[in-house]
PDB file of C-alpha atoms and ligand atoms in Angstrom:
ATOM      1  CA  MET F1258      51.680 -51.185  28.865  1.00  0.00           C
ATOM      2  CA  VAL F1259      53.622 -48.692  27.310  1.00  0.00           C
ATOM      3  CA  LEU F1260      55.760 -46.836  29.882  1.00  0.00           C
ATOM      4  CA  HIS F1261      58.534 -43.472  29.288  1.00  0.00           C
ATOM      5  CA  ALA F1262      60.789 -42.345  31.132  1.00  0.00           C
ATOM      6  CA  GLU F1263      59.487 -38.721  29.518  1.00  0.00           C
ATOM      7  CA  ALA F1264      56.459 -37.842  27.443  1.00  0.00           C
ATOM      8  CA  GLY F1265      55.575 -34.818  26.036  1.00  0.00           C
ATOM      9  CA  SER F1266      51.273 -35.644  27.279  1.00  0.00           C
ATOM     10  CA  THR F1267      50.450 -38.897  27.661  1.00  0.00           C
ATOM     11  CA  ASN F1268      47.163 -38.007  26.218  1.00  0.00           C
ATOM     12  CA  ARG F1269      48.645 -37.361  23.198  1.00  0.00           C
ATOM     13  CA  LEU F1270      50.507 -40.138  22.682  1.00  0.00           C
ATOM     14  CA  ALA F1271      47.468 -42.604  23.694  1.00  0.00           C
ATOM     15  CA  ALA F1272      45.114 -40.442  21.315  1.00  0.00           C
ATOM     16  CA  ALA F1273      48.036 -41.563  17.997  1.00  0.00           C
ATOM     17  CA  ASP F1274      47.568 -45.666  18.347  1.00  0.00           C
ATOM     18  CA  PRO F1275      43.950 -45.685  20.188  1.00  0.00           C
ATOM     19  CA  ARG F1276      43.747 -49.307  20.829  1.00  0.00           C
ATOM     20  CA  PRO F1277      41.510 -49.671  23.665  1.00  0.00           C
ATOM     21  CA  GLY F1278      42.929 -51.794  26.451  1.00  0.00           C
ATOM     22  CA  THR F1279      46.493 -49.697  25.963  1.00  0.00           C
ATOM     23  CA  VAL F1280      47.764 -48.079  28.793  1.00  0.00           C
ATOM     24  CA  VAL F1281      50.680 -45.342  28.738  1.00  0.00           C
ATOM     25  CA  VAL F1282      52.141 -44.033  31.488  1.00  0.00           C
ATOM     26  CA  ALA F1283      54.969 -41.533  32.388  1.00  0.00           C
ATOM     27  CA  ASP F1284      57.291 -41.008  35.075  1.00  0.00           C
ATOM     28  CA  HIS F1285      57.636 -37.715  34.089  1.00  0.00           C
ATOM     29  CA  GLN F1286      55.683 -35.500  32.150  1.00  0.00           C
ATOM     30  CA  HIS F1287      56.424 -32.039  30.740  1.00  0.00           C
ATOM     31  CA  ALA F1288      53.812 -30.448  28.792  1.00  0.00           C
ATOM     32  CA  GLY F1289      50.508 -32.160  30.643  1.00  0.00           C
ATOM     33  CA  ARG F1290      47.469 -31.099  29.299  1.00  0.00           C
ATOM     34  CA  GLY F1291      44.237 -30.028  31.191  1.00  0.00           C
ATOM     35  CA  ARG F1292      40.843 -29.140  30.010  1.00  0.00           C
ATOM     36  CA  LEU F1293      40.075 -25.784  27.435  1.00  0.00           C
ATOM     37  CA  ASP F1294      43.954 -25.990  26.863  1.00  0.00           C
ATOM     38  CA  ARG F1295      45.135 -25.576  30.456  1.00  0.00           C
ATOM     39  CA  THR F1296      48.179 -27.307  31.537  1.00  0.00           C
ATOM     40  CA  TRP F1297      48.890 -29.860  34.328  1.00  0.00           C
ATOM     41  CA  GLU F1298      52.127 -29.669  35.692  1.00  0.00           C
ATOM     42  CA  THR F1299      54.077 -31.868  37.935  1.00  0.00           C
ATOM     43  CA  PRO F1300      57.560 -32.092  39.184  1.00  0.00           C
ATOM     44  CA  PRO F1301      59.494 -35.139  38.139  1.00  0.00           C
ATOM     45  CA  GLY F1302      59.467 -38.048  40.597  1.00  0.00           C
ATOM     46  CA  THR F1303      56.550 -36.828  42.334  1.00  0.00           C
ATOM     47  CA  ALA F1304      53.697 -37.559  40.442  1.00  0.00           C
ATOM     48  CA  LEU F1305      51.696 -40.212  38.339  1.00  0.00           C
ATOM     49  CA  THR F1306      50.763 -39.644  35.335  1.00  0.00           C
ATOM     50  CA  PHE F1307      49.011 -42.094  32.342  1.00  0.00           C
ATOM     51  CA  SER F1308      46.337 -42.131  29.901  1.00  0.00           C
ATOM     52  CA  VAL F1309      44.316 -45.138  29.115  1.00  0.00           C
ATOM     53  CA  VAL F1310      42.106 -45.691  26.288  1.00  0.00           C
ATOM     54  CA  VAL F1311      38.613 -47.460  26.407  1.00  0.00           C
ATOM     55  CA  ASP F1312      36.438 -48.901  24.406  1.00  0.00           C
ATOM     56  CA  PRO F1313      33.184 -48.282  26.853  1.00  0.00           C
ATOM     57  CA  GLY F1314      30.151 -50.100  25.252  1.00  0.00           C
ATOM     58  CA  MET F1315      28.228 -47.690  25.898  1.00  0.00           C
ATOM     59  CA  PRO F1316      25.505 -45.875  23.546  1.00  0.00           C
ATOM     60  CA  ASP F1317      26.700 -42.607  22.427  1.00  0.00           C
ATOM     61  CA  ALA F1318      23.762 -40.924  25.128  1.00  0.00           C
ATOM     62  CA  ARG F1319      25.415 -42.594  27.692  1.00  0.00           C
ATOM     63  CA  TRP F1320      29.463 -41.153  26.909  1.00  0.00           C
ATOM     64  CA  PRO F1321      28.578 -38.054  29.535  1.00  0.00           C
ATOM     65  CA  LEU F1322      28.814 -40.701  32.604  1.00  0.00           C
ATOM     66  CA  LEU F1323      32.271 -41.275  31.287  1.00  0.00           C
ATOM     67  CA  PRO F1324      34.031 -38.261  33.098  1.00  0.00           C
ATOM     68  CA  LEU F1325      31.806 -38.830  36.350  1.00  0.00           C
ATOM     69  CA  VAL F1326      32.791 -42.292  36.561  1.00  0.00           C
ATOM     70  CA  ALA F1327      36.420 -41.824  35.906  1.00  0.00           C
ATOM     71  CA  GLY F1328      36.458 -39.372  38.694  1.00  0.00           C
ATOM     72  CA  LEU F1329      34.345 -41.861  40.329  1.00  0.00           C
ATOM     73  CA  ALA F1330      36.820 -44.815  39.673  1.00  0.00           C
ATOM     74  CA  VAL F1331      40.046 -42.347  41.058  1.00  0.00           C
ATOM     75  CA  ALA F1332      38.828 -41.340  44.172  1.00  0.00           C
ATOM     76  CA  GLY F1333      37.601 -44.920  45.032  1.00  0.00           C
ATOM     77  CA  GLY F1334      41.171 -46.101  43.700  1.00  0.00           C
ATOM     78  CA  LEU F1335      43.011 -43.551  46.062  1.00  0.00           C
ATOM     79  CA  ALA F1336      40.705 -43.970  48.746  1.00  0.00           C
ATOM     80  CA  ARG F1337      41.438 -47.845  49.045  1.00  0.00           C
ATOM     81  CA  LEU F1338      44.998 -47.164  49.659  1.00  0.00           C
ATOM     82  CA  ASP F1339      44.726 -46.267  52.752  1.00  0.00           C
ATOM     83  CA  PRO F1340      41.149 -46.438  54.152  1.00  0.00           C
ATOM     84  CA  ALA F1341      41.894 -44.942  57.249  1.00  0.00           C
ATOM     85  CA  ARG F1342      43.647 -41.643  56.168  1.00  0.00           C
ATOM     86  CA  LEU F1343      41.393 -41.402  52.474  1.00  0.00           C
ATOM     87  CA  GLY F1344      38.490 -43.537  53.116  1.00  0.00           C
ATOM     88  CA  THR F1345      35.959 -40.322  53.086  1.00  0.00           C
ATOM     89  CA  ALA F1346      38.367 -37.551  53.130  1.00  0.00           C
ATOM     90  CA  VAL F1347      38.347 -38.157  48.928  1.00  0.00           C
ATOM     91  CA  GLY F1348      35.644 -36.159  47.301  1.00  0.00           C
ATOM     92  CA  LEU F1349      34.646 -35.024  43.885  1.00  0.00           C
ATOM     93  CA  LYS F1350      34.081 -32.057  42.817  1.00  0.00           C
ATOM     94  CA  TRP F1351      31.831 -31.654  39.596  1.00  0.00           C
ATOM     95  CA  PRO F1352      31.859 -33.536  37.183  1.00  0.00           C
ATOM     96  CA  ASN F1353      35.552 -35.108  37.940  1.00  0.00           C
ATOM     97  CA  ASP F1354      38.438 -33.106  40.047  1.00  0.00           C
ATOM     98  CA  VAL F1355      39.517 -35.380  42.716  1.00  0.00           C
ATOM     99  CA  LEU F1356      40.097 -33.591  45.983  1.00  0.00           C
ATOM    100  CA  ILE F1357      40.790 -34.289  49.829  1.00  0.00           C
ATOM    101  CA  GLY F1358      39.364 -31.231  51.702  1.00  0.00           C
ATOM    102  CA  GLU F1359      39.444 -28.578  49.584  1.00  0.00           C
ATOM    103  CA  ASP F1360      42.513 -29.427  47.581  1.00  0.00           C
ATOM    104  CA  LYS F1361      42.874 -30.992  44.259  1.00  0.00           C
ATOM    105  CA  VAL F1362      44.536 -34.404  44.304  1.00  0.00           C
ATOM    106  CA  ALA F1363      44.179 -35.476  40.995  1.00  0.00           C
ATOM    107  CA  GLY F1364      42.671 -34.246  37.421  1.00  0.00           C
ATOM    108  CA  ILE F1365      40.869 -36.165  34.792  1.00  0.00           C
ATOM    109  CA  LEU F1366      41.203 -35.045  30.531  1.00  0.00           C
ATOM    110  CA  LEU F1367      38.930 -37.829  28.874  1.00  0.00           C
ATOM    111  CA  GLU F1368      38.723 -37.134  25.316  1.00  0.00           C
ATOM    112  CA  ARG F1369      36.924 -38.556  22.453  1.00  0.00           C
ATOM    113  CA  VAL F1370      38.686 -40.270  19.987  1.00  0.00           C
ATOM    114  CA  SER F1371      37.049 -41.608  16.274  1.00  0.00           C
ATOM    115  CA  ALA F1372      38.999 -44.912  16.000  1.00  0.00           C
ATOM    116  CA  ARG F1373      37.672 -47.623  13.954  1.00  0.00           C
ATOM    117  CA  ARG F1374      35.071 -46.910  16.544  1.00  0.00           C
ATOM    118  CA  PRO F1375      35.102 -44.223  18.898  1.00  0.00           C
ATOM    119  CA  VAL F1376      37.051 -44.571  22.149  1.00  0.00           C
ATOM    120  CA  ALA F1377      37.797 -42.983  24.755  1.00  0.00           C
ATOM    121  CA  VAL F1378      41.250 -41.516  26.125  1.00  0.00           C
ATOM    122  CA  ILE F1379      41.507 -41.132  29.890  1.00  0.00           C
ATOM    123  CA  GLY F1380      44.421 -39.094  30.921  1.00  0.00           C
ATOM    124  CA  ILE F1381      44.795 -38.955  35.185  1.00  0.00           C
ATOM    125  CA  GLY F1382      47.581 -36.847  36.956  1.00  0.00           C
ATOM    126  CA  VAL F1383      47.765 -38.467  40.678  1.00  0.00           C
ATOM    127  CA  ASN F1384      49.637 -35.888  42.731  1.00  0.00           C
ATOM    128  CA  VAL F1385      51.686 -38.522  44.727  1.00  0.00           C
ATOM    129  CA  ALA F1386      54.553 -37.307  46.516  1.00  0.00           C
ATOM    130  CA  MET F1387      55.031 -33.791  46.136  1.00  0.00           C
ATOM    131  CA  ALA F1388      56.045 -31.801  49.274  1.00  0.00           C
ATOM    132  CA  ALA F1389      53.982 -28.581  49.801  1.00  0.00           C
ATOM    133  CA  ASP F1390      57.160 -26.353  48.130  1.00  0.00           C
ATOM    134  CA  GLN F1391      56.584 -28.286  45.221  1.00  0.00           C
ATOM    135  CA  LEU F1392      52.462 -27.731  44.571  1.00  0.00           C
ATOM    136  CA  PRO F1393      52.388 -25.986  40.804  1.00  0.00           C
ATOM    137  CA  VAL F1394      49.751 -24.152  41.810  1.00  0.00           C
ATOM    138  CA  PRO F1395      48.056 -22.904  45.549  1.00  0.00           C
ATOM    139  CA  THR F1396      44.553 -25.014  45.403  1.00  0.00           C
ATOM    140  CA  ALA F1397      46.753 -28.355  44.776  1.00  0.00           C
ATOM    141  CA  THR F1398      47.758 -31.239  47.274  1.00  0.00           C
ATOM    142  CA  SER F1399      48.902 -34.453  47.154  1.00  0.00           C
ATOM    143  CA  LEU F1400      48.528 -38.341  48.855  1.00  0.00           C
ATOM    144  CA  ALA F1401      52.032 -37.303  50.945  1.00  0.00           C
ATOM    145  CA  LEU F1402      50.885 -34.069  52.276  1.00  0.00           C
ATOM    146  CA  ALA F1403      47.953 -36.389  53.250  1.00  0.00           C
ATOM    147  CA  GLY F1404      49.476 -38.209  55.178  1.00  0.00           C
ATOM    148  CA  VAL F1405      49.738 -41.111  52.313  1.00  0.00           C
ATOM    149  CA  ALA F1406      53.402 -42.185  51.910  1.00  0.00           C
ATOM    150  CA  VAL F1407      52.985 -44.627  48.928  1.00  0.00           C
ATOM    151  CA  PRO F1408      54.868 -45.898  45.505  1.00  0.00           C
ATOM    152  CA  ARG F1409      53.321 -44.554  42.359  1.00  0.00           C
ATOM    153  CA  GLU F1410      53.012 -48.512  40.849  1.00  0.00           C
ATOM    154  CA  ASP F1411      50.323 -48.778  43.760  1.00  0.00           C
ATOM    155  CA  VAL F1412      48.209 -45.547  42.907  1.00  0.00           C
ATOM    156  CA  LEU F1413      48.660 -47.277  39.518  1.00  0.00           C
ATOM    157  CA  GLY F1414      47.780 -50.225  40.238  1.00  0.00           C
ATOM    158  CA  ALA F1415      44.939 -49.462  42.701  1.00  0.00           C
ATOM    159  CA  VAL F1416      43.148 -47.336  39.795  1.00  0.00           C
ATOM    160  CA  LEU F1417      43.197 -49.179  37.004  1.00  0.00           C
ATOM    161  CA  GLU F1418      41.788 -51.735  38.955  1.00  0.00           C
ATOM    162  CA  THR F1419      38.422 -49.637  40.268  1.00  0.00           C
ATOM    163  CA  LEU F1420      38.810 -48.176  36.452  1.00  0.00           C
ATOM    164  CA  SER F1421      37.730 -51.052  34.943  1.00  0.00           C
ATOM    165  CA  ARG F1422      34.919 -52.462  37.693  1.00  0.00           C
ATOM    166  CA  THR F1423      33.566 -48.892  37.531  1.00  0.00           C
ATOM    167  CA  LEU F1424      33.417 -49.177  33.989  1.00  0.00           C
ATOM    168  CA  SER F1425      31.937 -52.551  33.957  1.00  0.00           C
ATOM    169  CA  GLN F1426      29.407 -51.647  36.743  1.00  0.00           C
ATOM    170  CA  VAL F1427      28.161 -48.352  34.389  1.00  0.00           C
ATOM    171  CA  ARG F1428      27.755 -50.509  31.366  1.00  0.00           C
ATOM    172  CA  ALA F1429      25.208 -52.277  33.688  1.00  0.00           C
ATOM    173  CA  ASP F1430      23.466 -50.521  35.675  1.00  0.00           C
ATOM    174  CA  PRO F1431      24.069 -46.679  35.613  1.00  0.00           C
ATOM    175  CA  SER F1432      21.964 -45.438  37.954  1.00  0.00           C
ATOM    176  CA  ALA F1433      23.917 -47.525  40.590  1.00  0.00           C
ATOM    177  CA  VAL F1434      26.751 -45.790  39.600  1.00  0.00           C
ATOM    178  CA  LEU F1435      24.989 -42.807  39.796  1.00  0.00           C
ATOM    179  CA  ALA F1436      24.429 -42.969  43.504  1.00  0.00           C
ATOM    180  CA  GLU F1437      27.834 -43.811  44.324  1.00  0.00           C
ATOM    181  CA  TYR F1438      28.942 -41.025  42.749  1.00  0.00           C
ATOM    182  CA  ARG F1439      26.395 -38.624  44.388  1.00  0.00           C
ATOM    183  CA  ARG F1440      27.882 -39.846  47.740  1.00  0.00           C
ATOM    184  CA  ARG F1441      30.795 -38.703  46.663  1.00  0.00           C
ATOM    185  CA  CYS F1442      30.458 -35.634  44.968  1.00  0.00           C
ATOM    186  CA  VAL F1443      31.428 -32.574  47.553  1.00  0.00           C
ATOM    187  CA  THR F1444      29.720 -30.251  45.271  1.00  0.00           C
ATOM    188  CA  LEU F1445      26.561 -31.411  46.017  1.00  0.00           C
ATOM    189  CA  GLY F1446      24.675 -28.954  48.441  1.00  0.00           C
ATOM    190  CA  ARG F1447      27.472 -25.870  48.036  1.00  0.00           C
ATOM    191  CA  GLU F1448      26.845 -22.825  46.948  1.00  0.00           C
ATOM    192  CA  VAL F1449      28.451 -23.091  43.963  1.00  0.00           C
ATOM    193  CA  ASN F1450      29.563 -20.950  40.723  1.00  0.00           C
ATOM    194  CA  VAL F1451      30.001 -22.525  37.352  1.00  0.00           C
ATOM    195  CA  GLN F1452      31.200 -20.627  34.135  1.00  0.00           C
ATOM    196  CA  LEU F1453      29.744 -22.511  31.521  1.00  0.00           C
ATOM    197  CA  PRO F1454      31.745 -23.207  27.920  1.00  0.00           C
ATOM    198  CA  ALA F1455      29.717 -19.837  26.358  1.00  0.00           C
ATOM    199  CA  GLY F1456      31.658 -17.790  29.489  1.00  0.00           C
ATOM    200  CA  GLU F1457      28.650 -16.504  31.116  1.00  0.00           C
ATOM    201  CA  GLY F1458      28.142 -17.679  34.740  1.00  0.00           C
ATOM    202  CA  LEU F1459      25.460 -19.473  37.270  1.00  0.00           C
ATOM    203  CA  THR F1460      25.168 -19.232  40.735  1.00  0.00           C
ATOM    204  CA  GLY F1461      22.985 -21.199  43.145  1.00  0.00           C
ATOM    205  CA  THR F1462      22.899 -24.116  45.080  1.00  0.00           C
ATOM    206  CA  ALA F1463      24.433 -27.745  43.564  1.00  0.00           C
ATOM    207  CA  GLU F1464      20.730 -29.749  44.428  1.00  0.00           C
ATOM    208  CA  SER F1465      21.533 -32.571  42.353  1.00  0.00           C
ATOM    209  CA  VAL F1466      23.320 -34.273  40.014  1.00  0.00           C
ATOM    210  CA  ASP F1467      20.623 -36.250  37.499  1.00  0.00           C
ATOM    211  CA  GLU F1468      20.400 -39.476  35.513  1.00  0.00           C
ATOM    212  CA  GLU F1469      22.171 -37.761  32.744  1.00  0.00           C
ATOM    213  CA  GLY F1470      25.029 -37.196  34.903  1.00  0.00           C
ATOM    214  CA  ARG F1471      24.527 -33.420  34.585  1.00  0.00           C
ATOM    215  CA  LEU F1472      24.930 -30.588  37.219  1.00  0.00           C
ATOM    216  CA  VAL F1473      20.891 -29.299  38.787  1.00  0.00           C
ATOM    217  CA  VAL F1474      22.393 -25.653  40.352  1.00  0.00           C
ATOM    218  CA  SER F1475      18.924 -23.846  41.368  1.00  0.00           C
ATOM    219  CA  GLY F1476      16.871 -25.816  38.678  1.00  0.00           C
ATOM    220  CA  THR F1477      19.180 -25.795  35.893  1.00  0.00           C
ATOM    221  CA  ALA F1478      20.853 -28.196  34.709  1.00  0.00           C
ATOM    222  CA  VAL F1479      24.515 -27.874  33.625  1.00  0.00           C
ATOM    223  CA  GLY F1480      26.261 -30.290  31.302  1.00  0.00           C
ATOM    224  CA  ALA F1481      29.706 -28.594  30.989  1.00  0.00           C
ATOM    225  CA  GLY F1482      31.451 -25.850  32.942  1.00  0.00           C
ATOM    226  CA  ASP F1483      33.852 -25.511  36.080  1.00  0.00           C
ATOM    227  CA  VAL F1484      32.602 -25.273  39.029  1.00  0.00           C
ATOM    228  CA  VAL F1485      33.925 -22.825  42.062  1.00  0.00           C
ATOM    229  CA  HIS F1486      32.285 -23.816  45.253  1.00  0.00           C
ATOM    230  CA  VAL F1487      31.825 -20.645  46.978  1.00  0.00           C
ATOM    231  CA  ARG F1488      30.847 -21.600  50.705  1.00  0.00           C
ATOM    232  CA  PRO F1489      28.906 -24.132  52.187  1.00  0.00           C
ATOM    233  CA  THR F1490      25.126 -23.248  52.637  1.00  0.00           C
TER     234      THR F1490
HETATM  235  C1  BT5 L2818      42.680 -31.209  34.694  1.00  0.00           C
HETATM  236  O1  BT5 L2818      41.984 -30.414  34.070  1.00  0.00           O
HETATM  237  O2  BT5 L2818      42.423 -31.236  35.501  1.00  0.00           O
HETATM  238  C2  BT5 L2818      43.286 -32.644  33.952  1.00  0.00           C
HETATM  239  C3  BT5 L2818      44.218 -33.266  33.793  1.00  0.00           C
HETATM  240  C4  BT5 L2818      44.648 -34.115  33.421  1.00  0.00           C
HETATM  241  C5  BT5 L2818      45.929 -34.225  33.687  1.00  0.00           C
HETATM  242  C6  BT5 L2818      46.839 -35.912  32.950  1.00  0.00           C
HETATM  243  S1  BT5 L2818      47.878 -36.586  33.414  1.00  0.00           S
HETATM  244  C7  BT5 L2818      48.014 -37.697  31.747  1.00  0.00           C
HETATM  245  C8  BT5 L2818      46.969 -37.308  30.918  1.00  0.00           C
HETATM  246  N1  BT5 L2818      47.996 -36.235  30.011  1.00  0.00           N
HETATM  247  C9  BT5 L2818      47.800 -35.392  29.832  1.00  0.00           C
HETATM  248  O3  BT5 L2818      48.413 -34.434  28.915  1.00  0.00           O
HETATM  249  N2  BT5 L2818      46.560 -34.798  30.871  1.00  0.00           N
HETATM  250  C10 BT5 L2818      46.095 -36.017  31.591  1.00  0.00           C
HETATM  251  P1  BT5 L2818      41.740 -29.139  34.315  1.00  0.00           P
HETATM  252  O4  BT5 L2818      40.064 -29.067  34.906  1.00  0.00           O
HETATM  253  O5  BT5 L2818      41.130 -27.596  33.203  1.00  0.00           O
HETATM  254  O6  BT5 L2818      42.485 -28.120  35.680  1.00  0.00           O
HETATM  255  C11 BT5 L2818      43.914 -27.588  35.324  1.00  0.00           C
HETATM  256  C12 BT5 L2818      43.819 -26.817  35.907  1.00  0.00           C
HETATM  257  O7  BT5 L2818      44.700 -27.667  37.080  1.00  0.00           O
HETATM  258  C13 BT5 L2818      44.939 -25.719  35.759  1.00  0.00           C
HETATM  259  O8  BT5 L2818      45.182 -24.574  35.272  1.00  0.00           O
HETATM  260  C14 BT5 L2818      46.047 -25.346  37.006  1.00  0.00           C
HETATM  261  O9  BT5 L2818      45.650 -24.316  38.040  1.00  0.00           O
HETATM  262  C15 BT5 L2818      45.339 -26.828  37.997  1.00  0.00           C
HETATM  263  N3  BT5 L2818      46.439 -27.522  37.592  1.00  0.00           N
HETATM  264  C16 BT5 L2818      47.668 -27.714  37.264  1.00  0.00           C
HETATM  265  N4  BT5 L2818      48.299 -28.489  37.505  1.00  0.00           N
HETATM  266  C17 BT5 L2818      47.823 -28.984  38.964  1.00  0.00           C
HETATM  267  C18 BT5 L2818      48.069 -30.056  39.827  1.00  0.00           C
HETATM  268  N5  BT5 L2818      49.711 -30.905  39.680  1.00  0.00           N
HETATM  269  N6  BT5 L2818      47.764 -30.699  40.849  1.00  0.00           N
HETATM  270  C19 BT5 L2818      46.854 -29.692  40.953  1.00  0.00           C
HETATM  271  N7  BT5 L2818      45.773 -29.033  39.756  1.00  0.00           N
HETATM  272  C20 BT5 L2818      47.055 -28.339  38.687  1.00  0.00           C
END
């Protein structure tokens, strides 16, 4: 475990020396990255920002499951911190935005890095202690705002534990992990608008998550894209 008082992006640091098992934590991250060149913003002292290097030990064909696995692990780790408040309140927006109610409490950036063999750098940001006026965007929330006051170390411990367990499970029985994912995924059954990587949009009902981890929207399987929940169906 490498702990930095301050870092630009823990994903960048981890990717620079991607040894499986490495965990890079920043007390404050000042140039956090989201997907597609977006930014991840966290005021000092309020968030957990870290990256884990993982050798998934899975064939390439199963790599698309990893973002879902990471999301499920983070959601499960947060739920365990306070089962009464968070047990069922923590949901996943496909593929891996971690929500409390409709708002994002944690984000995940998973990157494939080629070392001796390809490894995954899994970057995780959890909004732990932000007050309402510290939220970077109106669609964000924090554990504190959900009534859960917990030290960041406890969040790190819980998430690392569920991540390691969920990775072992997916190697042994991917279908069982996908079944658990579907139970946590609040996108299913909703009307959604998906912004596809090529730029076009797709609107329809999120019907299922298939065995490859793709979201099926009104009959079309989508492997990557940004989902907006339009309204409950
Ligand atoms: C993500 O991207 O959600 C991935 C975030 C990953 C952050 C971790 S922190 C440790 C590691 N090191 C890094 O550099 N990154 C990882 P995406 O789905 O693209 O969401 C980004 C969008 O979420 C932004 O454009 C904002 O709208 C919003 N956002 C930014 N900061 C946020 C926050 N703290 N909480 C909730 N939403 C936020």
